[in-house]
Each structure stands twice: as structure tokens, then as C-alpha cells.
mmCIF file of C-alpha atoms in Angstrom:
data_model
loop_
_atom_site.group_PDB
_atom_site.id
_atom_site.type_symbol
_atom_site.label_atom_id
_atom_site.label_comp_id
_atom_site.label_asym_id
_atom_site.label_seq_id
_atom_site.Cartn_x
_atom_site.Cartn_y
_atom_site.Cartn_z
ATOM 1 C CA UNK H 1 143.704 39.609 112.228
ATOM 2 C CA UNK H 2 142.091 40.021 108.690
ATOM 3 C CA UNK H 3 138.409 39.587 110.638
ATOM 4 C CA UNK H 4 139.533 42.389 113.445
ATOM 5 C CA UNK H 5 140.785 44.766 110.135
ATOM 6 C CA UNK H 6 137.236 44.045 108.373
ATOM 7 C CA UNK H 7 135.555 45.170 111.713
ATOM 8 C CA UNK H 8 137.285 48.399 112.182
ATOM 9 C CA UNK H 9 136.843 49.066 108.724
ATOM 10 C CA UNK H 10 132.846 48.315 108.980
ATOM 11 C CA UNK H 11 132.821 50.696 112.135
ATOM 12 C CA UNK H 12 134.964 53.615 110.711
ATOM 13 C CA UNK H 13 132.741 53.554 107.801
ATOM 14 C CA UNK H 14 129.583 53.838 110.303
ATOM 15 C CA UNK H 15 131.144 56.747 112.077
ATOM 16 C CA UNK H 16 131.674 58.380 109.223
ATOM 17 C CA UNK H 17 128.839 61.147 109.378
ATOM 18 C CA UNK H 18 126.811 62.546 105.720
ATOM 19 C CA UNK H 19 127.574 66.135 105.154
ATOM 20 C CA UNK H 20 124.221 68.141 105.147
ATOM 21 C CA UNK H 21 124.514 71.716 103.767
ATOM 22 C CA UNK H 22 121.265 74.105 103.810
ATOM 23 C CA UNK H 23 121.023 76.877 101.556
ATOM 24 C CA UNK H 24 120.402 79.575 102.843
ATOM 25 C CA UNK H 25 121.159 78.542 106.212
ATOM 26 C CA UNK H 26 119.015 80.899 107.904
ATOM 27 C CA UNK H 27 115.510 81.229 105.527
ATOM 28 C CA UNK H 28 113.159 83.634 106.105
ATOM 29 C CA UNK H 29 109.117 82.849 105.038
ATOM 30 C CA UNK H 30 108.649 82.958 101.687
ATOM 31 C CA UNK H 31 111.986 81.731 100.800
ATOM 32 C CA UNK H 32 112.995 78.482 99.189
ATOM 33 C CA UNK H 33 115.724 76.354 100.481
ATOM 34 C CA UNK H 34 118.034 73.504 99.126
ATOM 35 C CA UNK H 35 118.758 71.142 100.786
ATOM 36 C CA UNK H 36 122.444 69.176 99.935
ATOM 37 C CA UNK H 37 123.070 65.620 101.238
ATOM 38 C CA UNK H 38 127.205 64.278 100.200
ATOM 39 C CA UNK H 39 127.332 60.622 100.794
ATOM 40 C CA UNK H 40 128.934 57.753 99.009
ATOM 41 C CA UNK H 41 126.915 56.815 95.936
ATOM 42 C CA UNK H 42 125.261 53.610 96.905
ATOM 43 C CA UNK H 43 123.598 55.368 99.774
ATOM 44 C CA UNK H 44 119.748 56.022 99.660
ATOM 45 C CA UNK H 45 118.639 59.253 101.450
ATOM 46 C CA UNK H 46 115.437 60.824 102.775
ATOM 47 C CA UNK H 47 114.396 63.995 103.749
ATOM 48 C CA UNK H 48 111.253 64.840 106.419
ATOM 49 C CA UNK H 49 110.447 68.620 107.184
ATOM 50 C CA UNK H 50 107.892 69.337 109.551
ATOM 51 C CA UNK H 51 106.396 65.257 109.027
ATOM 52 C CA UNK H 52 106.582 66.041 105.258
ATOM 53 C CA UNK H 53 108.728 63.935 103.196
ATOM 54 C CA UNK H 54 110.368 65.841 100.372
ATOM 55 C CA UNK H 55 111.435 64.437 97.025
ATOM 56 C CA UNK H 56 115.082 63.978 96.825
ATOM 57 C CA UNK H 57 117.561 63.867 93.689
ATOM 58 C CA UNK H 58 120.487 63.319 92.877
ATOM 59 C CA UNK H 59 122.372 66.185 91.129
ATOM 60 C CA UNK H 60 126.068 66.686 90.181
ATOM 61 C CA UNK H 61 127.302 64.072 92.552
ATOM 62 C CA UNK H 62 125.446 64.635 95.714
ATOM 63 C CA UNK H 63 121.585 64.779 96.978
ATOM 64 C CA UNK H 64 119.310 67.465 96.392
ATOM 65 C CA UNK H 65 115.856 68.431 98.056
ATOM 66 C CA UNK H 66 114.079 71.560 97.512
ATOM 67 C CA UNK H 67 111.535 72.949 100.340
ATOM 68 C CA UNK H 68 109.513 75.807 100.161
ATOM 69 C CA UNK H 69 109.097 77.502 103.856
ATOM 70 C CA UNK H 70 104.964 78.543 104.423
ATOM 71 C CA UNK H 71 104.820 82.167 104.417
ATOM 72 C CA UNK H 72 102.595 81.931 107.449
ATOM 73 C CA UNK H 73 105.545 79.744 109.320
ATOM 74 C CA UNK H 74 106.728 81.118 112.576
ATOM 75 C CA UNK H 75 109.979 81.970 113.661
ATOM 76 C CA UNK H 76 112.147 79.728 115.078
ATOM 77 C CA UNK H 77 114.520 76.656 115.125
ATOM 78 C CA UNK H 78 112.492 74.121 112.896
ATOM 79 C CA UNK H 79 113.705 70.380 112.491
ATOM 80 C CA UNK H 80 114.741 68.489 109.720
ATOM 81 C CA UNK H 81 115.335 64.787 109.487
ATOM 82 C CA UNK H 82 117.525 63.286 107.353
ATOM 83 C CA UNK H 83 118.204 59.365 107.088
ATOM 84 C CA UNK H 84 120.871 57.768 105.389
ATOM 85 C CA UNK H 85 120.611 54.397 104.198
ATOM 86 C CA UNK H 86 123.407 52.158 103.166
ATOM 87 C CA UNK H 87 124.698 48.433 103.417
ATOM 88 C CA UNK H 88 126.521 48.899 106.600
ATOM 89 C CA UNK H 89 123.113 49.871 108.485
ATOM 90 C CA UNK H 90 120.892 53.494 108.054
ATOM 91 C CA UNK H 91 121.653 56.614 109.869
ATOM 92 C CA UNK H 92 119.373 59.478 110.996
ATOM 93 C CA UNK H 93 119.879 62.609 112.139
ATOM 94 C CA UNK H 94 118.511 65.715 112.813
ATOM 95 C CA UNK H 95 119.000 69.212 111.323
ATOM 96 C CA UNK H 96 118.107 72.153 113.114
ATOM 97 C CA UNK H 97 117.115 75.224 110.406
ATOM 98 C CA UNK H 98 116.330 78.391 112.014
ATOM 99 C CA UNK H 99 113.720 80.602 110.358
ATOM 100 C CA UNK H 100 113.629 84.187 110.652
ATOM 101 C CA UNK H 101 111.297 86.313 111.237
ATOM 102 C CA UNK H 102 109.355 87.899 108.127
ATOM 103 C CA UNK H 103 106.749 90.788 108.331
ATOM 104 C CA UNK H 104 104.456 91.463 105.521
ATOM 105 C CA UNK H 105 102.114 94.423 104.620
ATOM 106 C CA UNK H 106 98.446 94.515 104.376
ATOM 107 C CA UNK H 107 96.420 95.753 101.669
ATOM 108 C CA UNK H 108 92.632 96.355 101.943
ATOM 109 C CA UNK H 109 90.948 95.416 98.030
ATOM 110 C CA UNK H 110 87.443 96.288 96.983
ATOM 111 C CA UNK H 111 85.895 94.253 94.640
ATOM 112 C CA UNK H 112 82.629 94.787 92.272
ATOM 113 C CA UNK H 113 79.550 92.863 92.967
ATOM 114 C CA UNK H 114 80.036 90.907 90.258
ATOM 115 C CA UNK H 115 83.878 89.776 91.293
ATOM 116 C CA UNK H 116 82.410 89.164 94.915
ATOM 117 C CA UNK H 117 79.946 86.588 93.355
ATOM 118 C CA UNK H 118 82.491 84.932 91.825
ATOM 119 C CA UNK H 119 83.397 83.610 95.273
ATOM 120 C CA UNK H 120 80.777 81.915 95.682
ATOM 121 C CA UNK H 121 80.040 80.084 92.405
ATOM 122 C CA UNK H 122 79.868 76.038 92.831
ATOM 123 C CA UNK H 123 82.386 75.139 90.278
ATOM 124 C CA UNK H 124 84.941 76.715 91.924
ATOM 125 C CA UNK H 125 85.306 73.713 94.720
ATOM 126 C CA UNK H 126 86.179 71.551 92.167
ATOM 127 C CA UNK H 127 89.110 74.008 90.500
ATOM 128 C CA UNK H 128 90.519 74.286 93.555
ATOM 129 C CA UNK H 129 90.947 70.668 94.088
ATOM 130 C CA UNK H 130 92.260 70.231 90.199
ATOM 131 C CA UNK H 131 94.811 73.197 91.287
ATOM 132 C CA UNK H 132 95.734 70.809 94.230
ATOM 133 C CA UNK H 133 96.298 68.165 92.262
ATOM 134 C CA UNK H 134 98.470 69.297 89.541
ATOM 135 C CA UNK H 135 100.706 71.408 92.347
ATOM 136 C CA UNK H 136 101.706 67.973 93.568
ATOM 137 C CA UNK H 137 103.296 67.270 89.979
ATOM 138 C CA UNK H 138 107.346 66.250 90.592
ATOM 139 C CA UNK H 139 108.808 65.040 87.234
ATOM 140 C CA UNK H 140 111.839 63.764 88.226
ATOM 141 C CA UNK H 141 113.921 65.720 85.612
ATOM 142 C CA UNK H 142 114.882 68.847 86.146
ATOM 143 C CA UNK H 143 113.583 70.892 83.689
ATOM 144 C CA UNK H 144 114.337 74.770 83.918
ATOM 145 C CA UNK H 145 117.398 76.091 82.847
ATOM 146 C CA UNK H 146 119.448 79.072 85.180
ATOM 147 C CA UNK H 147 118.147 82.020 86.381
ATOM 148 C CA UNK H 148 114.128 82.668 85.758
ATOM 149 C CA UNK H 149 112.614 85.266 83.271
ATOM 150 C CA UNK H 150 110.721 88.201 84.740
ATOM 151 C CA UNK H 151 107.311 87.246 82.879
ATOM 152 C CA UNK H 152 105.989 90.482 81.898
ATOM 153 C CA UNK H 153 107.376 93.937 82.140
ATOM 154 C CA UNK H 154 105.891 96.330 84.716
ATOM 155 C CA UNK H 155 105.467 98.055 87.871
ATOM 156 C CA UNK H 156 104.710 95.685 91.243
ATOM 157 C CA UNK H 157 101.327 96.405 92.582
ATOM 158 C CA UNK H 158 101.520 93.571 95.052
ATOM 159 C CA UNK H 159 104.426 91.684 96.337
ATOM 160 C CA UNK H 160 104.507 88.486 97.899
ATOM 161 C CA UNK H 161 103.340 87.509 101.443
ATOM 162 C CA UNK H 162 100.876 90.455 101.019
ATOM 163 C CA UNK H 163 97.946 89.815 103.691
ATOM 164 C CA UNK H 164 95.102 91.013 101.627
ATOM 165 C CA UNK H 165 91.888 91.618 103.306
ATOM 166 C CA UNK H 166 88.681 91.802 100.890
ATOM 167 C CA UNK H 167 85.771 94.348 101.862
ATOM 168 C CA UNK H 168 82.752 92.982 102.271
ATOM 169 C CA UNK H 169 84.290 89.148 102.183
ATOM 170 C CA UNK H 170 84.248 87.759 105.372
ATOM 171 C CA UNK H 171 86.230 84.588 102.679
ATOM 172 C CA UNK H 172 88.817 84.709 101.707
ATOM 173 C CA UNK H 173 91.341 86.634 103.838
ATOM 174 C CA UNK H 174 94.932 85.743 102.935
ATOM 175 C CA UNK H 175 98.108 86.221 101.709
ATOM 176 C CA UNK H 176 99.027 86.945 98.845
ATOM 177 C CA UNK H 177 100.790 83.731 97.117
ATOM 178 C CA UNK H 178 102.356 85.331 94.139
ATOM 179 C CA UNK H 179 103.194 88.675 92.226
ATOM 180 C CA UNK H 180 101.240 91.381 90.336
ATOM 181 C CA UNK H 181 102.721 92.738 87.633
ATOM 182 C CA UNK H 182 100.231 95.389 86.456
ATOM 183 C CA UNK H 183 100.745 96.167 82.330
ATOM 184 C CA UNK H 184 98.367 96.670 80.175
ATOM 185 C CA UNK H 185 95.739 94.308 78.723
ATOM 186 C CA UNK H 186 97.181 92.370 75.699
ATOM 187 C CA UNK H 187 100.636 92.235 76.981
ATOM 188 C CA UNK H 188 102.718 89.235 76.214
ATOM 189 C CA UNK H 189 103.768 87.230 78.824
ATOM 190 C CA UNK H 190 106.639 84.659 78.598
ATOM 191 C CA UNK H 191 107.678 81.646 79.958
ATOM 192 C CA UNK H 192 110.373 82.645 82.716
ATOM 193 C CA UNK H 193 111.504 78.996 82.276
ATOM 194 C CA UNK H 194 111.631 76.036 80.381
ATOM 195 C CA UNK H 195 108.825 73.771 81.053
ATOM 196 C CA UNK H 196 105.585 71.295 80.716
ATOM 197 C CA UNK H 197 102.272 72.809 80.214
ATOM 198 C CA UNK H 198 99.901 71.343 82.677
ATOM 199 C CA UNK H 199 97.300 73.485 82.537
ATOM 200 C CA UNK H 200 95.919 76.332 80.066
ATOM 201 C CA UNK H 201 92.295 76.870 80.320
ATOM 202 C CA UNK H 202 89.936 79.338 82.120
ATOM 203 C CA UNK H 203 88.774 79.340 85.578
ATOM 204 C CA UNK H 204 86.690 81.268 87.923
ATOM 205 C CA UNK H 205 88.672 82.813 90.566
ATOM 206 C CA UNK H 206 92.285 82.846 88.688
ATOM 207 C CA UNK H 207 90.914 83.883 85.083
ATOM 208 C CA UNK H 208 92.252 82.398 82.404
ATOM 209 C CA UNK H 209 95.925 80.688 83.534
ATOM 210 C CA UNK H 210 98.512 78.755 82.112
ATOM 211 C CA UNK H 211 100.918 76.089 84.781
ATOM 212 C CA UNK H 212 103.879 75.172 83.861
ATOM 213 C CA UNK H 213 106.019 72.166 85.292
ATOM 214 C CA UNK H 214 109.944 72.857 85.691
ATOM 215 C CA UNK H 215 110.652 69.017 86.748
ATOM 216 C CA UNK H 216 111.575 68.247 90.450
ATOM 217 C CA UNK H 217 108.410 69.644 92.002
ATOM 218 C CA UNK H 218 108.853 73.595 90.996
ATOM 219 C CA UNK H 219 106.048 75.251 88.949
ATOM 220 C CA UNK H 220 105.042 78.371 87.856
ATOM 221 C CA UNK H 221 101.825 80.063 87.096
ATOM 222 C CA UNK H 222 100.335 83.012 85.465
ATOM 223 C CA UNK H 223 96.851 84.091 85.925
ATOM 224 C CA UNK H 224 94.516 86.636 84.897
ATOM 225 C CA UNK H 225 95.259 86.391 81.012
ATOM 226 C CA UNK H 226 93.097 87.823 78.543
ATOM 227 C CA UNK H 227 94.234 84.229 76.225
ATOM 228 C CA UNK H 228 97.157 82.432 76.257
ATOM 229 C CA UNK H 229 99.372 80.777 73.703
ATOM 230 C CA UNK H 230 100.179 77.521 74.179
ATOM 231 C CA UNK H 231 98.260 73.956 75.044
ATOM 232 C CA UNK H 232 98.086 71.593 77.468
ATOM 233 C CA UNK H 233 100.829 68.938 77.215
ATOM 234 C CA UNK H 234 103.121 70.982 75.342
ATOM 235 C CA UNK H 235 106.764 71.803 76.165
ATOM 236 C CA UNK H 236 107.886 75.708 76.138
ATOM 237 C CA UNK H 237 111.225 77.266 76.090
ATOM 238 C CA UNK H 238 112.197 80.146 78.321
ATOM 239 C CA UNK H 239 111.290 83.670 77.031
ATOM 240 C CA UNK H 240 108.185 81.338 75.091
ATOM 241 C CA UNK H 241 105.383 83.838 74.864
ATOM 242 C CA UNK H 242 102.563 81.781 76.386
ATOM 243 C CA UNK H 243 99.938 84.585 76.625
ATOM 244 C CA UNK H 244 98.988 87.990 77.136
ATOM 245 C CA UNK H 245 97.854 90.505 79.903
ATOM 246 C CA UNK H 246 94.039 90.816 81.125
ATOM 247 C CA UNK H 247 91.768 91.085 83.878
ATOM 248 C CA UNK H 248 89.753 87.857 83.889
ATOM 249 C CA UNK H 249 88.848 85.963 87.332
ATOM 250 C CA UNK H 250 88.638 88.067 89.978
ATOM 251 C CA UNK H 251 90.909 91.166 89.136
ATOM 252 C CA UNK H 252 90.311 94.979 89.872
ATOM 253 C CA UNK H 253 92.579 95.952 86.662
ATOM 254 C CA UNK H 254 94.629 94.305 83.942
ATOM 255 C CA UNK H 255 97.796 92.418 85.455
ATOM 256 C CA UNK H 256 99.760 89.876 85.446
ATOM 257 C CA UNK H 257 99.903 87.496 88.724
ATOM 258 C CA UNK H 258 102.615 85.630 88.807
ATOM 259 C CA UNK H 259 103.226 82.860 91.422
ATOM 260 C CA UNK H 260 105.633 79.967 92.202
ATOM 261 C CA UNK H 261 105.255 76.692 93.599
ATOM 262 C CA UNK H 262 108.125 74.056 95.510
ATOM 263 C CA UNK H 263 106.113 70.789 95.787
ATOM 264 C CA UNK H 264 103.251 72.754 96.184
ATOM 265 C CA UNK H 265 104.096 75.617 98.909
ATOM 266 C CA UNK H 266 103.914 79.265 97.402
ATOM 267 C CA UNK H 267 107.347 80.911 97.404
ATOM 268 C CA UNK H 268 108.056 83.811 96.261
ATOM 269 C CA UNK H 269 109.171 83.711 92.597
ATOM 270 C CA UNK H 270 111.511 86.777 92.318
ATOM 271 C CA UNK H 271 114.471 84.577 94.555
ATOM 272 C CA UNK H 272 114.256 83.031 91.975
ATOM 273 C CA UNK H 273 114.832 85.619 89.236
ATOM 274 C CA UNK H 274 118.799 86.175 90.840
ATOM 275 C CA UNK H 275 121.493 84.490 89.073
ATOM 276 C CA UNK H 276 123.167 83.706 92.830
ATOM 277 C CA UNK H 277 120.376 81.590 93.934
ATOM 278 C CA UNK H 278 120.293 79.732 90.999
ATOM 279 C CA UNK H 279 123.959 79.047 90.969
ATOM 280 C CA UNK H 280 123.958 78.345 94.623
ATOM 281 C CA UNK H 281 121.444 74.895 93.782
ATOM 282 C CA UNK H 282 123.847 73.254 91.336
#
């Protein structure tokens, strides 16, 4: 009798299925998404979307994983796997998110001589793969703190997703992975969260930029200074003034471009500038 009780116990615990919320349910390009995975605390979980595992933590008393959804991705029902591992044996299951469909304007930008070149300079290989590199960063604590800061004050000369074509450049032709804030030069610019610095140094394509690490794979960056503020290593608050405003890299004016990074995928940052969202991942 007591053996038969175990049993049915061991099975109704087996049958009993993880809760898996997505937020938002339906995403749109651009857009980042939480994942939330409520299971019993001595479970392990893992998250896989699109053959990617994503970093998963636990926060107020269930799992969290954040993904950011390629700007480029189409529309669709997209898959996500999520295993659950736990004494009685591991479950896995499959999540269907469906992405919406996103369109994003064009912009044509004509560049001096002297920006063009800067395409083409050989050090510029090797920033790219230091950029790679420290957009992998996922400290484990979560670092920012609510709702982020607007980083500068003015107008928006170019949203996200922009597909910007360059005259005369057969390369690059992209989109846009961040936002201009156009001000003029010597503006501060803050911190729109707390964070790490990783980098804050000069470069040849982004100017002079400053990364900052949020903790659980979300980062922000700001290039295009005319100097910044802070050094490498060192923690900032939000609101920090971490530099000001130029034109440095390859920039037709003096702005700020801002930009926003989930375990390396740009998103756009301004989601995550709304109290709701924010609210919505705790």
C-alpha cells in the first residue's frame, strides 16, 4: 500500500507541468522579451531560442531569461524550448512565440571622404571583435535599478531598426542598432542605469564610447562622445554623467547614439525607458 501511495505520488508530481509565461506574448522585432519559468525550487531549468541557449536566473521566486528578438527576424510562430530538470526525471517542452511583423524606414546618409575612409582602416577588424567580446558579458547580478534614464536630452534623428543605406558605400548597409539623440556638442550624457564600465576609450567607427554592464546580459552604450567621464572598471549610478555630446567616429553632426544590448542582440532601448516594462520583469 505505502509503495503503490509513493508511486502515485512520484507520477502526479511528473504530470505536474512548469508554468511558462512570455512577456509580451506576441513581440514584435526589436523588442525584448522575458521569459518566466514557476517550478518548485530544486528544479534546474534551461532555455534554447532559435539553437541559442539563454542565461537563466532566478528572480523573486521563479526563473527568469531575457531574449532580445533580431530586428531582421521574420514574422512568424518561432520555437522555444524549455527543459526542466528535477529528481523525479527532466521535462521538455516546447513554446511557440509568435512574432509580428515590424516595418522600418530607410534613410539614405552621405558621408565626407574622410568618414568614408574610416571604413576601411585596418584597426577597425580588431574593434569589432573586442565589441563582440565584451557584448557577451552576463554578470550574474542584476545590476540596473527600474525604469532606464533617457541619456541625453533631444530631438530623435534616427530611431531604431532604421535601414540606413550609405552613398557611395557599397559596406556597410544596415540597420540601425540604436538611437540618435542629436544635441549639441559638449552635452552631458548620463548613465540611464546603474552599471559596470567595460569599456571607455576611442574607436574608429563608434568615436569615442563608453559600455556599460547592467548584470544578467543587458548593456548599454553611448557613442560618438566628444570625452567621457568615467573609467574602465568603475561602477556608475543612474543619472551618473559619464560624458558629453560630439561627433567623433563616423558622424555627420554632433549626437548622441544610444544603443542597447540583451546578451548581445540590439534592442531597442526606449522599451526600456517605460515604467510598465520594467515592472512587468520583476
Amino acid at each position: 500500500m505505502i509503495a503503490m501511495l509513493a508511486l502515485w505520488l512520484r507520477l502526479l508530481t511528473l504530470a505536474v507541468t512548469p508554468s511558462v509565461t512570455v512577456v509580451p506574448a506576441s513581440p514584435r522585432p526589436g523588442e525584448t522579451v522575458a521569459i518566466f519559468v514557476t517550478v518548485p525550487a530544486d528544479a534546474a531549468v534551461a532555455v534554447v531560442w532559435r539553437c541559442r541557449p539563454l542565461p537563466v536566473y532566478f528572480v523573486n521566486g521563479r526563473w527568469r531569461a531575457l531574449l532580445g528578438v533580431p530586428a531582421d527576424l521574420p514574422a512568424g510562430p518561432h520555437p522555444l524550448a524549455v527543459r526542466v530538470e528535477r529528481a523525479e526525471g527532466p521535462q521538455t517542452f516546447t513554446v511557440t512565440v509568435p512574432v509580428q511583423a515590424r516595418r522600418f524606414p530607410s534613410q539614405r546618409v552621405r558621408l565626407s571622404a574622410a568618414k568614408r575612409r574610416l571604413f576601411a582602416v585596418p584597426q577597425v577588424a580588431a574593434e569589432k571583435a573586442l565589441w563582440r567580446a565584451m557584448l557577451a558579458t552576463a554578470t550574474p547580478e542584476q545590476l540596473w535599478q527600474g525604469a532606464f534614464l533617457l541619456p541625453v536630452r533631444g530631438r530623435v534623428t534616427a530611431p531604431f531598426g532604421l535601414r540606413r543605406i550609405y552613398v557611395g558605400l557599397r559596406e556597410p548597409q544596415g540597420i540601425h542598432r540604436g538611437v540618435d539623440f542629436a544635441a549639441p556638442t559638449g552635452t552631458p550624457v548620463r548613465a540611464a542605469n546603474e552599471g559596470r564600465v567595460l569599456l571607455a576609450r576611442p574607436f574608429t567607427l563608434e568615436g569615442t564610447a563608453v559600455l556599460l554592464d547592467h548584470g544578467q546580459g543587458v548593456l548599454s552604450a553611448y557613442f560618438h562622445l566628444a570625452a567621457t567621464r568615467v573609467r574602465e572598471g568603475e561602477t556608475v549610478y543612474k543619472g551618473q554623467i559619464i560624458g558629453t555630446v560630439g561627433s567623433t567616429g563616423v558622424a555627420t553632426g554632433p549626437h548622441l547614439h544610444w544603443a542597447l544590448y540583451v546578451h548581445g542582440t540590439p534592442v531597442d532601448p526606449l522599451q526600456w525607458t517605460h515604467p510598465n516594462w520594467l515592472n512587468r520583469l520583476r
